[in-house]
mmCIF file of C-alpha atoms and ligand atoms in Angstrom:
data_model
loop_
_atom_site.group_PDB
_atom_site.id
_atom_site.type_symbol
_atom_site.label_atom_id
_atom_site.label_comp_id
_atom_site.label_asym_id
_atom_site.label_seq_id
_atom_site.Cartn_x
_atom_site.Cartn_y
_atom_site.Cartn_z
ATOM 1 C CA UNK A 1 -10.359 0.514 -17.586
ATOM 2 C CA UNK A 2 -8.667 -2.787 -18.427
ATOM 3 C CA UNK A 3 -7.321 -4.028 -15.126
ATOM 4 C CA UNK A 4 -8.657 -4.771 -11.688
ATOM 5 C CA UNK A 5 -6.842 -4.474 -8.382
ATOM 6 C CA UNK A 6 -8.637 -6.589 -5.807
ATOM 7 C CA UNK A 7 -8.324 -5.387 -2.257
ATOM 8 C CA UNK A 8 -8.159 -8.204 0.344
ATOM 9 C CA UNK A 9 -10.396 -10.691 -1.494
ATOM 10 C CA UNK A 10 -12.486 -12.854 0.797
ATOM 11 C CA UNK A 11 -10.823 -16.171 0.037
ATOM 12 C CA UNK A 12 -10.877 -19.215 2.326
ATOM 13 C CA UNK A 13 -7.856 -19.840 4.554
ATOM 14 C CA UNK A 14 -6.969 -18.687 8.037
ATOM 15 C CA UNK A 15 -3.195 -18.571 7.480
ATOM 16 C CA UNK A 16 -2.593 -18.570 3.734
ATOM 17 C CA UNK A 17 -4.358 -18.596 0.363
ATOM 18 C CA UNK A 18 -4.539 -21.645 -1.886
ATOM 19 C CA UNK A 19 -3.891 -22.065 -5.596
ATOM 20 C CA UNK A 20 -7.431 -23.056 -6.641
ATOM 21 C CA UNK A 21 -9.054 -20.083 -4.953
ATOM 22 C CA UNK A 22 -6.593 -17.642 -6.478
ATOM 23 C CA UNK A 23 -7.021 -19.214 -9.911
ATOM 24 C CA UNK A 24 -10.809 -18.934 -9.654
ATOM 25 C CA UNK A 25 -10.449 -15.314 -8.643
ATOM 26 C CA UNK A 26 -8.334 -14.524 -11.710
ATOM 27 C CA UNK A 27 -10.709 -16.416 -13.966
ATOM 28 C CA UNK A 28 -13.724 -14.537 -12.597
ATOM 29 C CA UNK A 29 -12.018 -11.245 -13.472
ATOM 30 C CA UNK A 30 -11.131 -12.503 -16.942
ATOM 31 C CA UNK A 31 -14.709 -13.700 -17.333
ATOM 32 C CA UNK A 32 -15.677 -10.031 -17.206
ATOM 33 C CA UNK A 33 -13.137 -9.303 -19.969
ATOM 34 C CA UNK A 34 -10.770 -7.570 -17.530
ATOM 35 C CA UNK A 35 -7.305 -8.462 -16.245
ATOM 36 C CA UNK A 36 -6.341 -9.130 -12.653
ATOM 37 C CA UNK A 37 -3.555 -6.584 -12.320
ATOM 38 C CA UNK A 38 -2.819 -7.060 -8.628
ATOM 39 C CA UNK A 39 -4.066 -8.351 -5.345
ATOM 40 C CA UNK A 40 -3.727 -5.677 -2.701
ATOM 41 C CA UNK A 41 -3.245 -6.951 0.837
ATOM 42 C CA UNK A 42 -3.777 -10.275 2.512
ATOM 43 C CA UNK A 43 -5.700 -10.253 5.811
ATOM 44 C CA UNK A 44 -3.485 -8.469 8.296
ATOM 45 C CA UNK A 45 -3.470 -11.408 10.704
ATOM 46 C CA UNK A 46 -1.635 -13.492 8.056
ATOM 47 C CA UNK A 47 1.583 -11.613 8.898
ATOM 48 C CA UNK A 48 0.950 -9.361 11.887
ATOM 49 C CA UNK A 49 3.303 -11.520 13.956
ATOM 50 C CA UNK A 50 5.987 -11.159 11.279
ATOM 51 C CA UNK A 51 5.611 -7.374 11.387
ATOM 52 C CA UNK A 52 5.919 -7.329 15.176
ATOM 53 C CA UNK A 53 8.442 -10.138 15.645
ATOM 54 C CA UNK A 54 6.067 -12.303 17.680
ATOM 55 C CA UNK A 55 6.606 -16.045 18.304
ATOM 56 C CA UNK A 56 4.453 -17.002 15.289
ATOM 57 C CA UNK A 57 6.691 -14.993 12.978
ATOM 58 C CA UNK A 58 8.512 -17.862 11.251
ATOM 59 C CA UNK A 59 5.348 -19.842 10.647
ATOM 60 C CA UNK A 60 3.684 -16.749 9.193
ATOM 61 C CA UNK A 61 6.634 -16.073 6.904
ATOM 62 C CA UNK A 62 6.431 -19.653 5.652
ATOM 63 C CA UNK A 63 2.694 -19.273 5.005
ATOM 64 C CA UNK A 64 3.336 -16.002 3.166
ATOM 65 C CA UNK A 65 5.873 -17.799 0.978
ATOM 66 C CA UNK A 66 3.188 -20.399 0.201
ATOM 67 C CA UNK A 67 0.606 -17.718 -0.623
ATOM 68 C CA UNK A 68 3.060 -16.008 -2.971
ATOM 69 C CA UNK A 69 3.943 -19.288 -4.702
ATOM 70 C CA UNK A 70 0.225 -19.943 -5.156
ATOM 71 C CA UNK A 71 -0.304 -16.418 -6.527
ATOM 72 C CA UNK A 72 2.446 -17.038 -9.047
ATOM 73 C CA UNK A 73 0.987 -20.360 -10.182
ATOM 74 C CA UNK A 74 -2.452 -18.754 -10.451
ATOM 75 C CA UNK A 75 -1.120 -15.921 -12.621
ATOM 76 C CA UNK A 76 -1.394 -13.041 -10.161
ATOM 77 C CA UNK A 77 1.362 -10.677 -11.343
ATOM 78 C CA UNK A 78 1.566 -8.198 -8.450
ATOM 79 C CA UNK A 79 1.049 -8.471 -4.698
ATOM 80 C CA UNK A 80 0.543 -5.168 -2.895
ATOM 81 C CA UNK A 81 1.243 -5.145 0.842
ATOM 82 C CA UNK A 82 2.076 -2.789 3.691
ATOM 83 C CA UNK A 83 4.125 -2.799 6.895
ATOM 84 C CA UNK A 84 1.622 -1.225 9.287
ATOM 85 C CA UNK A 85 0.214 -3.445 12.044
ATOM 86 C CA UNK A 86 -2.263 -0.797 13.185
ATOM 87 C CA UNK A 87 -3.691 0.398 9.867
ATOM 88 C CA UNK A 88 -4.468 3.745 8.263
ATOM 89 C CA UNK A 89 -5.296 6.537 10.735
ATOM 90 C CA UNK A 90 -7.543 9.497 10.189
ATOM 91 C CA UNK A 91 -9.102 12.097 12.504
ATOM 92 C CA UNK A 92 -12.097 14.463 12.069
ATOM 93 C CA UNK A 93 -13.278 14.541 8.416
ATOM 94 C CA UNK A 94 -13.076 17.712 6.315
ATOM 95 C CA UNK A 95 -14.910 19.105 3.295
ATOM 96 C CA UNK A 96 -13.934 19.414 -0.338
ATOM 97 C CA UNK A 97 -15.730 20.972 -3.312
ATOM 98 C CA UNK A 98 -19.460 20.336 -3.699
ATOM 99 C CA UNK A 99 -19.846 19.506 0.002
ATOM 100 C CA UNK A 100 -17.961 16.242 -0.507
ATOM 101 C CA UNK A 101 -16.552 14.693 2.662
ATOM 102 C CA UNK A 102 -12.823 14.061 2.714
ATOM 103 C CA UNK A 103 -10.880 12.188 5.356
ATOM 104 C CA UNK A 104 -8.252 14.180 7.124
ATOM 105 C CA UNK A 105 -5.471 13.752 9.639
ATOM 106 C CA UNK A 106 -4.210 15.984 12.393
ATOM 107 C CA UNK A 107 -1.329 14.579 14.406
ATOM 108 C CA UNK A 108 -2.372 16.654 17.436
ATOM 109 C CA UNK A 109 -5.652 14.730 17.585
ATOM 110 C CA UNK A 110 -4.004 11.334 17.115
ATOM 111 C CA UNK A 111 -0.808 11.453 19.122
ATOM 112 C CA UNK A 112 -2.279 10.683 22.522
ATOM 113 C CA UNK A 113 -4.429 7.721 21.497
ATOM 114 C CA UNK A 114 -3.669 4.551 23.480
ATOM 115 C CA UNK A 115 -1.207 1.812 22.516
ATOM 116 C CA UNK A 116 -2.721 -0.522 19.930
ATOM 117 C CA UNK A 117 -0.522 -3.571 20.545
ATOM 118 C CA UNK A 118 0.225 -3.578 24.261
ATOM 119 C CA UNK A 119 3.628 -1.895 24.169
ATOM 120 C CA UNK A 120 5.810 0.365 22.095
ATOM 121 C CA UNK A 121 7.549 -1.022 19.016
ATOM 122 C CA UNK A 122 10.635 0.949 17.983
ATOM 123 C CA UNK A 123 11.725 1.800 14.455
ATOM 124 C CA UNK A 124 14.784 -0.392 14.935
ATOM 125 C CA UNK A 125 12.586 -3.391 15.739
ATOM 126 C CA UNK A 126 10.280 -2.720 12.801
ATOM 127 C CA UNK A 127 13.291 -2.518 10.480
ATOM 128 C CA UNK A 128 14.748 -5.747 11.871
ATOM 129 C CA UNK A 129 11.426 -7.497 11.395
ATOM 130 C CA UNK A 130 11.016 -6.129 7.893
ATOM 131 C CA UNK A 131 14.533 -7.119 6.914
ATOM 132 C CA UNK A 132 13.975 -10.679 8.063
ATOM 133 C CA UNK A 133 10.628 -10.808 6.244
ATOM 134 C CA UNK A 134 11.706 -9.391 2.905
ATOM 135 C CA UNK A 135 14.912 -11.451 2.795
ATOM 136 C CA UNK A 136 12.812 -14.590 3.226
ATOM 137 C CA UNK A 137 9.949 -13.635 0.933
ATOM 138 C CA UNK A 138 11.454 -11.664 -1.975
ATOM 139 C CA UNK A 139 13.447 -14.600 -3.426
ATOM 140 C CA UNK A 140 10.270 -16.705 -3.372
ATOM 141 C CA UNK A 141 8.372 -13.901 -5.121
ATOM 142 C CA UNK A 142 11.088 -13.680 -7.758
ATOM 143 C CA UNK A 143 10.958 -17.408 -8.398
ATOM 144 C CA UNK A 144 7.141 -17.305 -8.509
ATOM 145 C CA UNK A 145 7.066 -14.306 -10.860
ATOM 146 C CA UNK A 146 5.078 -12.173 -8.421
ATOM 147 C CA UNK A 147 6.175 -8.560 -7.990
ATOM 148 C CA UNK A 148 5.910 -7.411 -4.380
ATOM 149 C CA UNK A 149 4.740 -3.821 -4.079
ATOM 150 C CA UNK A 150 5.084 -2.038 -0.737
ATOM 151 C CA UNK A 151 2.580 0.690 0.209
ATOM 152 C CA UNK A 152 3.819 3.599 2.366
ATOM 153 C CA UNK A 153 2.685 4.123 5.940
ATOM 154 C CA UNK A 154 -0.443 6.254 5.950
ATOM 155 C CA UNK A 155 -0.150 8.714 7.588
ATOM 156 C CA UNK A 156 3.637 8.853 7.326
ATOM 157 C CA UNK A 157 4.452 10.025 10.848
ATOM 158 C CA UNK A 158 7.102 8.592 13.144
ATOM 159 C CA UNK A 159 4.819 6.548 15.330
ATOM 160 C CA UNK A 160 1.121 6.026 16.125
ATOM 161 C CA UNK A 161 -0.469 3.915 18.831
ATOM 162 C CA UNK A 162 3.025 3.049 20.024
ATOM 163 C CA UNK A 163 4.142 1.450 16.750
ATOM 164 C CA UNK A 164 6.909 3.055 14.722
ATOM 165 C CA UNK A 165 5.946 3.771 11.115
ATOM 166 C CA UNK A 166 9.096 3.138 9.156
ATOM 167 C CA UNK A 167 8.002 3.582 5.528
ATOM 168 C CA UNK A 168 7.281 7.287 5.496
ATOM 169 C CA UNK A 169 10.117 8.889 3.517
ATOM 170 C CA UNK A 170 12.245 8.653 0.392
ATOM 171 C CA UNK A 171 15.214 7.456 2.446
ATOM 172 C CA UNK A 172 13.126 4.658 3.938
ATOM 173 C CA UNK A 173 12.017 3.326 0.568
ATOM 174 C CA UNK A 174 15.542 3.576 -0.755
ATOM 175 C CA UNK A 175 16.717 1.508 2.200
ATOM 176 C CA UNK A 176 13.794 -0.945 1.912
ATOM 177 C CA UNK A 177 14.290 -1.644 -1.777
ATOM 178 C CA UNK A 178 18.038 -2.057 -1.309
ATOM 179 C CA UNK A 179 17.721 -4.843 1.289
ATOM 180 C CA UNK A 180 16.901 -7.235 -1.539
ATOM 181 C CA UNK A 181 17.781 -5.695 -4.886
ATOM 182 C CA UNK A 182 15.372 -7.463 -7.209
ATOM 183 C CA UNK A 183 13.008 -6.584 -10.037
ATOM 184 C CA UNK A 184 10.368 -8.251 -7.875
ATOM 185 C CA UNK A 185 10.896 -6.002 -4.823
ATOM 186 C CA UNK A 186 9.330 -2.598 -5.430
ATOM 187 C CA UNK A 187 6.681 -0.014 -4.684
ATOM 188 C CA UNK A 188 2.942 0.309 -4.572
ATOM 189 C CA UNK A 189 3.208 4.028 -5.177
ATOM 190 C CA UNK A 190 0.471 5.657 -3.132
ATOM 191 C CA UNK A 191 0.904 9.128 -4.541
ATOM 192 C CA UNK A 192 -1.323 10.587 -1.830
ATOM 193 C CA UNK A 193 1.018 9.276 0.861
ATOM 194 C CA UNK A 194 4.057 10.704 -0.938
ATOM 195 C CA UNK A 195 2.289 14.047 -1.061
ATOM 196 C CA UNK A 196 1.474 13.698 2.657
ATOM 197 C CA UNK A 197 5.214 13.207 3.291
ATOM 198 C CA UNK A 198 5.949 16.531 1.612
ATOM 199 C CA UNK A 199 8.309 14.825 -0.841
ATOM 200 C CA UNK A 200 8.698 16.106 -4.408
ATOM 201 C CA UNK A 201 6.345 13.544 -5.955
ATOM 202 C CA UNK A 202 7.664 13.840 -9.527
ATOM 203 C CA UNK A 203 11.271 13.499 -8.428
ATOM 204 C CA UNK A 204 10.476 10.386 -6.420
ATOM 205 C CA UNK A 205 8.598 8.874 -9.393
ATOM 206 C CA UNK A 206 11.618 9.486 -11.585
ATOM 207 C CA UNK A 207 13.993 7.987 -9.022
ATOM 208 C CA UNK A 208 12.110 4.724 -8.507
ATOM 209 C CA UNK A 209 10.828 4.477 -12.102
ATOM 210 C CA UNK A 210 10.480 0.808 -13.011
ATOM 211 C CA UNK A 211 10.437 -0.209 -9.355
ATOM 212 C CA UNK A 212 6.943 1.288 -9.183
ATOM 213 C CA UNK A 213 4.625 -1.653 -9.860
ATOM 214 C CA UNK A 214 1.333 0.237 -9.634
ATOM 215 C CA UNK A 215 0.029 3.583 -8.498
ATOM 216 C CA UNK A 216 -2.616 4.893 -6.135
ATOM 217 C CA UNK A 217 -3.432 7.990 -8.115
ATOM 218 C CA UNK A 218 -4.826 10.299 -5.454
ATOM 219 C CA UNK A 219 -3.950 13.596 -3.839
ATOM 220 C CA UNK A 220 -4.140 15.599 -0.618
ATOM 221 C CA UNK A 221 -4.023 19.171 0.648
ATOM 222 C CA UNK A 222 -1.256 19.765 3.187
ATOM 223 C CA UNK A 223 1.426 17.477 4.553
ATOM 224 C CA UNK A 224 1.964 15.746 7.875
ATOM 225 C CA UNK A 225 1.361 16.646 10.643
ATOM 226 C CA UNK A 226 -1.924 17.888 9.129
ATOM 227 C CA UNK A 227 -3.558 17.154 5.786
ATOM 228 C CA UNK A 228 -6.853 16.234 4.189
ATOM 229 C CA UNK A 229 -7.666 14.126 1.162
ATOM 230 C CA UNK A 230 -8.843 15.825 -2.033
ATOM 231 C CA UNK A 231 -10.211 15.187 -5.471
ATOM 232 C CA UNK A 232 -7.487 14.594 -8.016
ATOM 233 C CA UNK A 233 -8.073 18.104 -9.322
ATOM 234 C CA UNK A 234 -8.323 19.922 -5.981
ATOM 235 C CA UNK A 235 -5.121 18.815 -4.229
ATOM 236 C CA UNK A 236 -1.593 20.191 -3.974
ATOM 237 C CA UNK A 237 0.060 18.020 -6.639
ATOM 238 C CA UNK A 238 0.173 18.800 -10.352
ATOM 239 C CA UNK A 239 -1.319 15.473 -11.453
ATOM 240 C CA UNK A 240 -0.549 16.066 -15.115
ATOM 241 C CA UNK A 241 3.120 16.533 -14.304
ATOM 242 C CA UNK A 242 2.970 13.360 -12.228
ATOM 243 C CA UNK A 243 1.511 11.452 -15.186
ATOM 244 C CA UNK A 244 4.305 12.746 -17.374
ATOM 245 C CA UNK A 245 6.842 11.624 -14.778
ATOM 246 C CA UNK A 246 5.408 8.072 -14.812
ATOM 247 C CA UNK A 247 5.531 7.968 -18.589
ATOM 248 C CA UNK A 248 9.052 9.347 -18.769
ATOM 249 C CA UNK A 249 10.315 6.939 -16.110
ATOM 250 C CA UNK A 250 9.210 3.915 -18.118
ATOM 251 C CA UNK A 251 6.316 3.022 -15.842
ATOM 252 C CA UNK A 252 3.953 0.572 -17.550
ATOM 253 C CA UNK A 253 1.669 -0.396 -14.673
ATOM 254 C CA UNK A 254 -1.791 0.442 -13.447
ATOM 255 C CA UNK A 255 -3.139 3.689 -12.022
ATOM 256 C CA UNK A 256 -6.105 3.332 -9.663
ATOM 257 C CA UNK A 257 -7.798 6.091 -7.625
ATOM 258 C CA UNK A 258 -7.339 4.201 -4.295
ATOM 259 C CA UNK A 259 -9.768 6.410 -2.383
ATOM 260 C CA UNK A 260 -10.974 9.977 -2.336
ATOM 261 C CA UNK A 261 -13.742 12.260 -1.164
ATOM 262 C CA UNK A 262 -17.219 10.899 -0.637
ATOM 263 C CA UNK A 263 -19.571 12.858 -2.859
ATOM 264 C CA UNK A 264 -23.010 13.889 -1.657
ATOM 265 C CA UNK A 265 -25.224 10.752 -1.799
ATOM 266 C CA UNK A 266 -22.190 8.597 -2.491
ATOM 267 C CA UNK A 267 -22.180 4.885 -1.635
ATOM 268 C CA UNK A 268 -19.764 3.021 0.675
ATOM 269 C CA UNK A 269 -16.121 3.074 -0.493
ATOM 270 C CA UNK A 270 -17.026 6.335 -2.345
ATOM 271 C CA UNK A 271 -17.560 4.585 -5.656
ATOM 272 C CA UNK A 272 -19.120 7.722 -7.139
ATOM 273 C CA UNK A 273 -16.046 9.704 -6.132
ATOM 274 C CA UNK A 274 -13.850 7.001 -7.651
ATOM 275 C CA UNK A 275 -15.893 7.015 -10.841
ATOM 276 C CA UNK A 276 -15.378 10.750 -10.996
ATOM 277 C CA UNK A 277 -11.593 10.342 -10.546
ATOM 278 C CA UNK A 278 -11.399 7.704 -13.270
ATOM 279 C CA UNK A 279 -13.453 9.859 -15.644
HETATM 280 MN MN1 MN B 301 -2.890 4.085 -0.968
#
């Protein structure tokens, strides 16, 4: 392990992150003889209004531009983000080998849950909002030298809690990356989500190739509408073939386990399970 991906670091700032704090974060990682490979996610409220097209949208886009400029100055090479105002959804957990607990999703259990944001948001709206956002932010990221890496919707179903989930297919990512064609506009390749979609994971890796900025190297059993998470050696995907596909596509980024089953007597965030995956 050489690199660290930091997930939503607790930095000061209610609307954006500042240069000094980001620099200190990178230095603290380097102080442990590691590299800061990416920051994954800002607090959702930084750009929730931009995702939903609310009145604060333009201010939030401006703040996001500032955060990205500050990341660039502080030497943060990759910024992972998502386009899901109402988060990852799971239903009743399942079991994997060794009595480990794995999260799972069954659309039948989730489809009738109440609206999360007061009304329905259509796919057309979510695309309009995304288009406006990425057109404003990607050029700033390019200038700042920060590669923006978009995570798929998890789970990749049409809509949950009234909000359309637009990044849940190959076609969607093709469309998303073509809005601004830039070496700084690419994918946080959550391999588990691509498996959930039922896409041919290796083919998708080969298609996007160098547009994949880093990988969530995890797997699942099943596809939407019903799946469960798995160990990297108990899921549906041939992970060795996937690794070959990354190598052959010219991918030079980071693989991290993202998340996986909680082993018996594991600790929060299933660090034992992650240690197992890395090993
Ligand atoms: Mn992921």
